[in-house]
XYZ file of C-alpha atoms in Angstrom:
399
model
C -8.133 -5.379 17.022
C -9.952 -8.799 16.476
C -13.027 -8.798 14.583
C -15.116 -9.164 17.498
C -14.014 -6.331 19.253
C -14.475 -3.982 16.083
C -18.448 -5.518 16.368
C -18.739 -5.148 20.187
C -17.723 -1.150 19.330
C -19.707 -0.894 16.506
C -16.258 -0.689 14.157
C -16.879 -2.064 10.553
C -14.564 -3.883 9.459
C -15.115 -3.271 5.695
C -13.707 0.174 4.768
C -17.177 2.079 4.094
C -15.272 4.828 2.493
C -14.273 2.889 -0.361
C -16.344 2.900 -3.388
C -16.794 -0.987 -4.204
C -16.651 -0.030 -8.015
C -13.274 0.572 -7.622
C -11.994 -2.371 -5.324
C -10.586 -4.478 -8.874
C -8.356 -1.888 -9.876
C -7.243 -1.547 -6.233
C -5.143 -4.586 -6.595
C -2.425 -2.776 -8.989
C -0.093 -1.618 -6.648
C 0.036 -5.290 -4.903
C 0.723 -7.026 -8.709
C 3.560 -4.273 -9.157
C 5.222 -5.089 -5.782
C 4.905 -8.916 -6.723
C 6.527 -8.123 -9.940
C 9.424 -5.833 -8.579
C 9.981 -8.603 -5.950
C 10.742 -10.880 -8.640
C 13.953 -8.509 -8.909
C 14.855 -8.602 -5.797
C 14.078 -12.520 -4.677
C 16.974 -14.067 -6.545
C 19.076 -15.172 -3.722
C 18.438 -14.879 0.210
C 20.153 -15.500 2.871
C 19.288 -16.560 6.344
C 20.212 -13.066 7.676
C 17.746 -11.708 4.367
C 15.233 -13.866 5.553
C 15.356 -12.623 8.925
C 15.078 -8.844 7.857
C 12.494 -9.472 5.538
C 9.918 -11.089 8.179
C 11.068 -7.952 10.853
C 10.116 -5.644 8.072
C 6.748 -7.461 6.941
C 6.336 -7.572 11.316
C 6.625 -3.948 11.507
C 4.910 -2.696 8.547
C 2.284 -5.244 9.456
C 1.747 -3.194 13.101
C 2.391 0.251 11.106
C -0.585 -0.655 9.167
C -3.137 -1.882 12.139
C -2.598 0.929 13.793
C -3.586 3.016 10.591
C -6.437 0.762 10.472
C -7.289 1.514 13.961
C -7.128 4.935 13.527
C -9.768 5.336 10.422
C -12.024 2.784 12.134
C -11.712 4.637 15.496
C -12.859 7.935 13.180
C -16.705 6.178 12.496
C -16.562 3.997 15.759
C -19.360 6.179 16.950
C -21.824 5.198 14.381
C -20.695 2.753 12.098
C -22.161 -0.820 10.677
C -20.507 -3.914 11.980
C -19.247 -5.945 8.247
C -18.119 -9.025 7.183
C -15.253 -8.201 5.358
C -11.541 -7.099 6.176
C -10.038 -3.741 4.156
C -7.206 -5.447 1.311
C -4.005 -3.897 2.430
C -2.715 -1.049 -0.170
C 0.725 -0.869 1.190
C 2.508 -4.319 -0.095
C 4.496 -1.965 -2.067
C 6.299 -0.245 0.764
C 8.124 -3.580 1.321
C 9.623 -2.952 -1.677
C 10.307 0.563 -1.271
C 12.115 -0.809 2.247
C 14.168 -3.482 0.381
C 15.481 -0.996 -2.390
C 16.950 1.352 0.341
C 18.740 -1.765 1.727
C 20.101 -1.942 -1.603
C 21.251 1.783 -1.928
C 22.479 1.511 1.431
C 25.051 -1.446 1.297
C 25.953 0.593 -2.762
C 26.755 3.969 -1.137
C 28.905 1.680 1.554
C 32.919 1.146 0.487
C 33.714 -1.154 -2.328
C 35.437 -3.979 -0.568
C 37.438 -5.225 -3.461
C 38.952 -1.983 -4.472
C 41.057 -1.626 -1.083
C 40.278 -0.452 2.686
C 39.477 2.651 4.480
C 40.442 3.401 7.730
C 37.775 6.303 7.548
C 36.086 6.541 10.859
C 32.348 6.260 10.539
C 31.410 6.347 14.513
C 33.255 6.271 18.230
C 32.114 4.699 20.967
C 34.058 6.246 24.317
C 37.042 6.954 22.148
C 37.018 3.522 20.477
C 36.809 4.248 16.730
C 34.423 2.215 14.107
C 36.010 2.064 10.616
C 33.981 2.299 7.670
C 35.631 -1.077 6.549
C 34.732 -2.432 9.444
C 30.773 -0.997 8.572
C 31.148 -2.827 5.297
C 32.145 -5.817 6.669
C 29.157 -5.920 8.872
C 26.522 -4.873 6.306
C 28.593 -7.056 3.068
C 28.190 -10.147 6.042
C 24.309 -9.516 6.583
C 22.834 -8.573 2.975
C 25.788 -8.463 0.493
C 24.996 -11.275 -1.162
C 21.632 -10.630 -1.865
C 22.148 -7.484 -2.435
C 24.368 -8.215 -5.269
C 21.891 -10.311 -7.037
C 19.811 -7.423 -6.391
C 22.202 -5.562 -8.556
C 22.976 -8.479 -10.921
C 18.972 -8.567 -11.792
C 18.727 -5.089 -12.117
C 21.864 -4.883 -14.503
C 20.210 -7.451 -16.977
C 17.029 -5.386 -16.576
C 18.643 -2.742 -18.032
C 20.441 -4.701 -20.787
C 16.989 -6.395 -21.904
C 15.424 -2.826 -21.811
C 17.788 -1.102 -24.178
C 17.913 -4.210 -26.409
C 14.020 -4.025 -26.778
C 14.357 -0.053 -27.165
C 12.393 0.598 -24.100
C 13.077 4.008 -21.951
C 10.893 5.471 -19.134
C 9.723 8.904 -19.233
C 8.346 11.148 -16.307
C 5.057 10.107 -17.622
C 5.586 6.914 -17.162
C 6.721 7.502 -13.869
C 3.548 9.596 -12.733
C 1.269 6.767 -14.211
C 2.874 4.478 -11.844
C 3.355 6.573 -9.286
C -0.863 7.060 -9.607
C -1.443 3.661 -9.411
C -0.088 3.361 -6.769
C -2.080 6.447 -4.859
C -4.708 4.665 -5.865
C -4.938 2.481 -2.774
C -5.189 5.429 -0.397
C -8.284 7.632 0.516
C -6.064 10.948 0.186
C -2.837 11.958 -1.150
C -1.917 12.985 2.831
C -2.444 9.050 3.875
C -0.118 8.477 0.425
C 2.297 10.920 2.039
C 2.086 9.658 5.310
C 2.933 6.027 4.316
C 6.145 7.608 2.558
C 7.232 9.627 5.566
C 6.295 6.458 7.723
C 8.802 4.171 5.259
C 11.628 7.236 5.403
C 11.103 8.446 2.025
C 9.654 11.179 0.257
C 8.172 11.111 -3.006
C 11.054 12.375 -5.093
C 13.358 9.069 -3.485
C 10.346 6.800 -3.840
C 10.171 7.765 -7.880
C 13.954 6.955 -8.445
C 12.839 3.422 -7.041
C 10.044 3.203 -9.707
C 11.829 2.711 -13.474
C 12.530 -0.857 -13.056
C 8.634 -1.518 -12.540
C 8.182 0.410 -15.759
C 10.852 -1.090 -17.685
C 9.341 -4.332 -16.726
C 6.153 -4.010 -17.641
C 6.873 -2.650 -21.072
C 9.510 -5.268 -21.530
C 6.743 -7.994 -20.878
C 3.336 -6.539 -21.625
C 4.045 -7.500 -25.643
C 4.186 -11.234 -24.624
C 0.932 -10.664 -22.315
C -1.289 -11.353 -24.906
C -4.104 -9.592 -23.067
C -6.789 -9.063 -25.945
C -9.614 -6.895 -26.140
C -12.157 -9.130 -25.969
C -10.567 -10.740 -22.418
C -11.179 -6.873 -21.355
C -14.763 -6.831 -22.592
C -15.725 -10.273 -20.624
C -13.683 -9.258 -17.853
C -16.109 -6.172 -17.621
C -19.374 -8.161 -18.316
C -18.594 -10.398 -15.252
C -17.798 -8.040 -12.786
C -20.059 -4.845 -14.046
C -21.843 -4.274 -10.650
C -18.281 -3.646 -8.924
C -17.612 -0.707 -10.742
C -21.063 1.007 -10.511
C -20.949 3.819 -7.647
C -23.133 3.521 -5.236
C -25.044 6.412 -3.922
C -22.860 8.308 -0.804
C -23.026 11.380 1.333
C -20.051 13.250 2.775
C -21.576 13.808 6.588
C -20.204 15.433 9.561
C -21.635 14.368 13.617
C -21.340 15.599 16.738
C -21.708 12.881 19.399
C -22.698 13.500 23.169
C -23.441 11.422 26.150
C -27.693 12.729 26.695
C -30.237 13.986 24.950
C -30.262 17.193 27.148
C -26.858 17.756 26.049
C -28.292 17.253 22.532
C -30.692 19.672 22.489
C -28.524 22.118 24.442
C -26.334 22.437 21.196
C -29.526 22.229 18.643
C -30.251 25.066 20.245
C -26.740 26.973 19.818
C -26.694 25.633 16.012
C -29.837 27.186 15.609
C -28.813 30.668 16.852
C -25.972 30.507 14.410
C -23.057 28.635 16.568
C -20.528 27.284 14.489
C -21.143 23.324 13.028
C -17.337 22.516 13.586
C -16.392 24.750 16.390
C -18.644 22.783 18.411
C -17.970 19.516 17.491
C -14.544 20.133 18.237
C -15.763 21.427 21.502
C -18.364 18.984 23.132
C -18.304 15.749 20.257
C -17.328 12.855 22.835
C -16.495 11.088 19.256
C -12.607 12.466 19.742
C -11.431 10.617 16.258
C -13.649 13.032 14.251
C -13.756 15.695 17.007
C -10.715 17.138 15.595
C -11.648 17.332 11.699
C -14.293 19.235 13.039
C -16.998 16.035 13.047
C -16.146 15.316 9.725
C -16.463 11.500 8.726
C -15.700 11.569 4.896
C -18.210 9.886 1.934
C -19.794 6.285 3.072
C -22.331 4.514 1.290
C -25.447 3.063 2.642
C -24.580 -0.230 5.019
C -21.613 1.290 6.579
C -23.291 3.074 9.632
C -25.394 2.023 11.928
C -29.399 2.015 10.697
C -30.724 4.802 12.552
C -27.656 7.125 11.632
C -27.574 5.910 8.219
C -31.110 6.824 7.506
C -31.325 10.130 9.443
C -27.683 10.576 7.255
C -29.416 10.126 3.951
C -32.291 11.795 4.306
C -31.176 15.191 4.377
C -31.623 16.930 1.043
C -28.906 19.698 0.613
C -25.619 20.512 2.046
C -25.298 22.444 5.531
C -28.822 21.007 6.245
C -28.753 19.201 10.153
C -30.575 16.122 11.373
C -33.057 16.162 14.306
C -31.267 14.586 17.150
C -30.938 10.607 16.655
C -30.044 8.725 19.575
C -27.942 5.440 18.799
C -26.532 2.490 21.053
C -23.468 4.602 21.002
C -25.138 8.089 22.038
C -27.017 11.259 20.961
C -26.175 12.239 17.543
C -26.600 15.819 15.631
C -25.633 15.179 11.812
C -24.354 17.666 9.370
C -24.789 17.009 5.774
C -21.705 18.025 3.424
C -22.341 16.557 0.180
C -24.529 13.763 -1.640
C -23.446 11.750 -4.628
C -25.684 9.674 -6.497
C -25.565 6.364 -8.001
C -24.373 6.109 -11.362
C -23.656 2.703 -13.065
C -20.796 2.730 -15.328
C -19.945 2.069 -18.700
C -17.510 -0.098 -20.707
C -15.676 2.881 -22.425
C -15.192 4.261 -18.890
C -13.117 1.218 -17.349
C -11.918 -0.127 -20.618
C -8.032 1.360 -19.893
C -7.677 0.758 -16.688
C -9.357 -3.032 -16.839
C -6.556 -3.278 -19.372
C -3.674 -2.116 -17.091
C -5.119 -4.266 -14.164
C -4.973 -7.391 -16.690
C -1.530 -6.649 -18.132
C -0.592 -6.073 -14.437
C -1.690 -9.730 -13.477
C -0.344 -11.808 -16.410
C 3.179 -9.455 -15.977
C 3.328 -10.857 -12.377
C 3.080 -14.041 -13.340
C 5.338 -14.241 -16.001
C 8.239 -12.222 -14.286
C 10.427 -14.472 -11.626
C 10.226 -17.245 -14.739
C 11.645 -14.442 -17.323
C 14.279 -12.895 -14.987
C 15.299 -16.901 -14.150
C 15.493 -17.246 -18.088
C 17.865 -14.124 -19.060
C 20.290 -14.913 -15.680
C 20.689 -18.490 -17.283
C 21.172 -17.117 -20.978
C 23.634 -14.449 -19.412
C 27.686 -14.580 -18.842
C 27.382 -13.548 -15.206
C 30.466 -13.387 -12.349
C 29.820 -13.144 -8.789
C 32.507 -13.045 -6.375
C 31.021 -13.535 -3.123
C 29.266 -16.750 -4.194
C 32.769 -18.027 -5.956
C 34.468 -17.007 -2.603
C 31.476 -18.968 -0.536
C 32.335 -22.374 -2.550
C 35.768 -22.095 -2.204
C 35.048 -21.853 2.183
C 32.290 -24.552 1.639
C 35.038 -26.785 -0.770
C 37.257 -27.670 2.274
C 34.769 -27.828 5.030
C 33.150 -30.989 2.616
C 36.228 -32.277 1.539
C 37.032 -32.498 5.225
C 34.262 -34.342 6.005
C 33.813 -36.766 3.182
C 37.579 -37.684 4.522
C 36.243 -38.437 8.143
C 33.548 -40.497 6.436
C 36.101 -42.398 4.667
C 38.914 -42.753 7.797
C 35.201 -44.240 9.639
């Protein structure tokens, strides 16, 4: 949905759920699939190339239509903004690129003889799993096997630097990365969505760890860069004040009042909104449209929103450009501004994060050049490439 069209319904699109205090550290997840990628970049074919852009095509419409369904949930009374929600999901094109790996792995080893094993029929006519190899060694094998090639010297440098991972280290990660979702159901949803589950998404995580701790030493992020970087961006990490607000959402004021007047004999808040709420996104959670902070809604809304005092109190009605509203309140957080000692760690983490992005493509480059490495399928692709040039530097010649 263009940005226009979000206006013309009233859609922000800024997330006004997110707390801006936090939108820094939201950028971890995205400098941990830039690093990981650095693993997995080492070599790609044309076919690679191709599957990469289909994945980053679908996971780019997977992720509008998530969009579209949180801004279809405050369509009904929410602020037009100026600015676009970051993406939090660059990571699942890693997650998507690792299964490719284990995929062509768990496949037969074509050097250590053939299988006739039958892996499908099609009316009668079998498909061998040598002949699935084949297919999936032509499309990705040779990336793959850098894949593997990186990932070997990963482990090599880890052990020689005495650097394991523990299930702590996984969890940390693992939090980071939730991070960049509202709930741990959206974070479980984006799993299912990428066929994994959270147990196969943590055996992907370890080489991110190893990594970092591999590189962070040579970061040389100080605590004084983690002071200034603090001082400079303070007001981003303050929280703003927020209420947690349900609505119910109707065509006319008669309808309005016509459920005022069954709230006020006792009628159930939720049980009606999922009843008569002509907003349909938030219908079904019972009206319910989560914290937002003040700019995100619509002025009217927003001020009739904020102005109730205690939770389970209910608006008079307040009639919008989008309708006849009843509002709910749930819960009201304040405004607190934040302290040093309070973002200190994860300021850090976000800073190590960065400078181990940058440095990691040029350090994996620099161990595969110190290293004694053999790779069959490129030695076997110069010795078909050797004869198609000779050939032609011998036409050149006969010309």
């Amino acid at each position: 949905m263009s940005d226009k069209e979000q206006q013309d319904k009233g859609i922000p699109t800024g997330n006004e759920h997110e707390n801006d205090g936090q939108d820094e550290l939201r950028g971890q997840a995205e400098d941990a699939t830039t690093t990981e990628n650095a693993l997995s970049g080492q070599a790609e074919t044309n076919a690679d190339q191709a599957d990469e852009v289909q994945a980053e095509r679908d996971l780019a419409a997977e992720e509008e239509a998530e969009r579209a369904e949180d801004e279809e949930r405050t369509a009904a009374v929410a602020q037009p903004a100026a600015d676009k929600p970051k993406s939090g999901k660059g990571w699942m094109y890693v997650a998507i690129g690792l299964a490719v790996v284990l995929i062509v792995v768990l496949a037969m080893p074509r050097f250590g003889g053939g299988s006739g094993e039958t892996m499908a029929t099609v009316n009668g006519t079998k498909i061998s799993k040598e002949q699935l190899y084949d297919a999936m060694l032509e499309q990705g094998g040779e990336s793959t096997l850098n894949n593997l090639i990186s990932d070997e010297l990963l482990n090599q440098e880890a052990e020689k630097a005495g650097v394991t991972v523990t299930d702590a280290d996984i969890e940390k990660e693992i939090a980071n990365i939730k991070k960049n979702f509202p709930s741990d159901e959206e974070f479980n949803a984006a799993l299912a969505q990428n066929g994994l589950t959270l147990e196969s998404f943590k055996e992907q995580v370890p080489p991110q760890v190893k990594l970092r701790k591999i590189l962070e030493p040579k970061t040389g992020v100080t605590d004084e860069q983690v002071k200034q970087y603090y001082e400079d961006n303070k007001a981003n990490y303050d929280t703003q004040e927020q209420v947690q607000a349900s609505h119910i959402l109707v065509a006319t004021k008669q309808e309005a009042e016509a459920i005022q007047k069954q709230l006020n004999e006792g009628a159930d808040f939720a049980t009606l909104a999922k009843e008569k709420s002509t907003d349909t996104t938030s219908a079904v959670n019972g009206g319910d449209l989560g914290f937002f902070q003040k700019g995100a809604m619509v002025p009217a809304f927003e001020q009739a929103a904020f102005a109730l005092k205690n939770p389970g109190d209910l608006s008079p009605i307040v009639e919008t450009e989008h309708g006849f509203h009843i509002i709910k309140l749930t819960e009201h957080k304040a405004a607190k501004q934040s302290t040093f000692e309070e973002n200190q760690t994860a300021i850090k983490d976000q800073l190590v994060n960065q400078k181990v992005s940058e440095m990691a493509s040029a350090w994996i480059e620099e161990i595969r050049a110190k290293a004694t490495i053999t790779n069959k399928l490129e030695d076997e692709k110069k010795a078909e490439e050797a004869p198609a040039e000779g050939a032609e530097n011998a036409a050149t010649k006969t010309e």
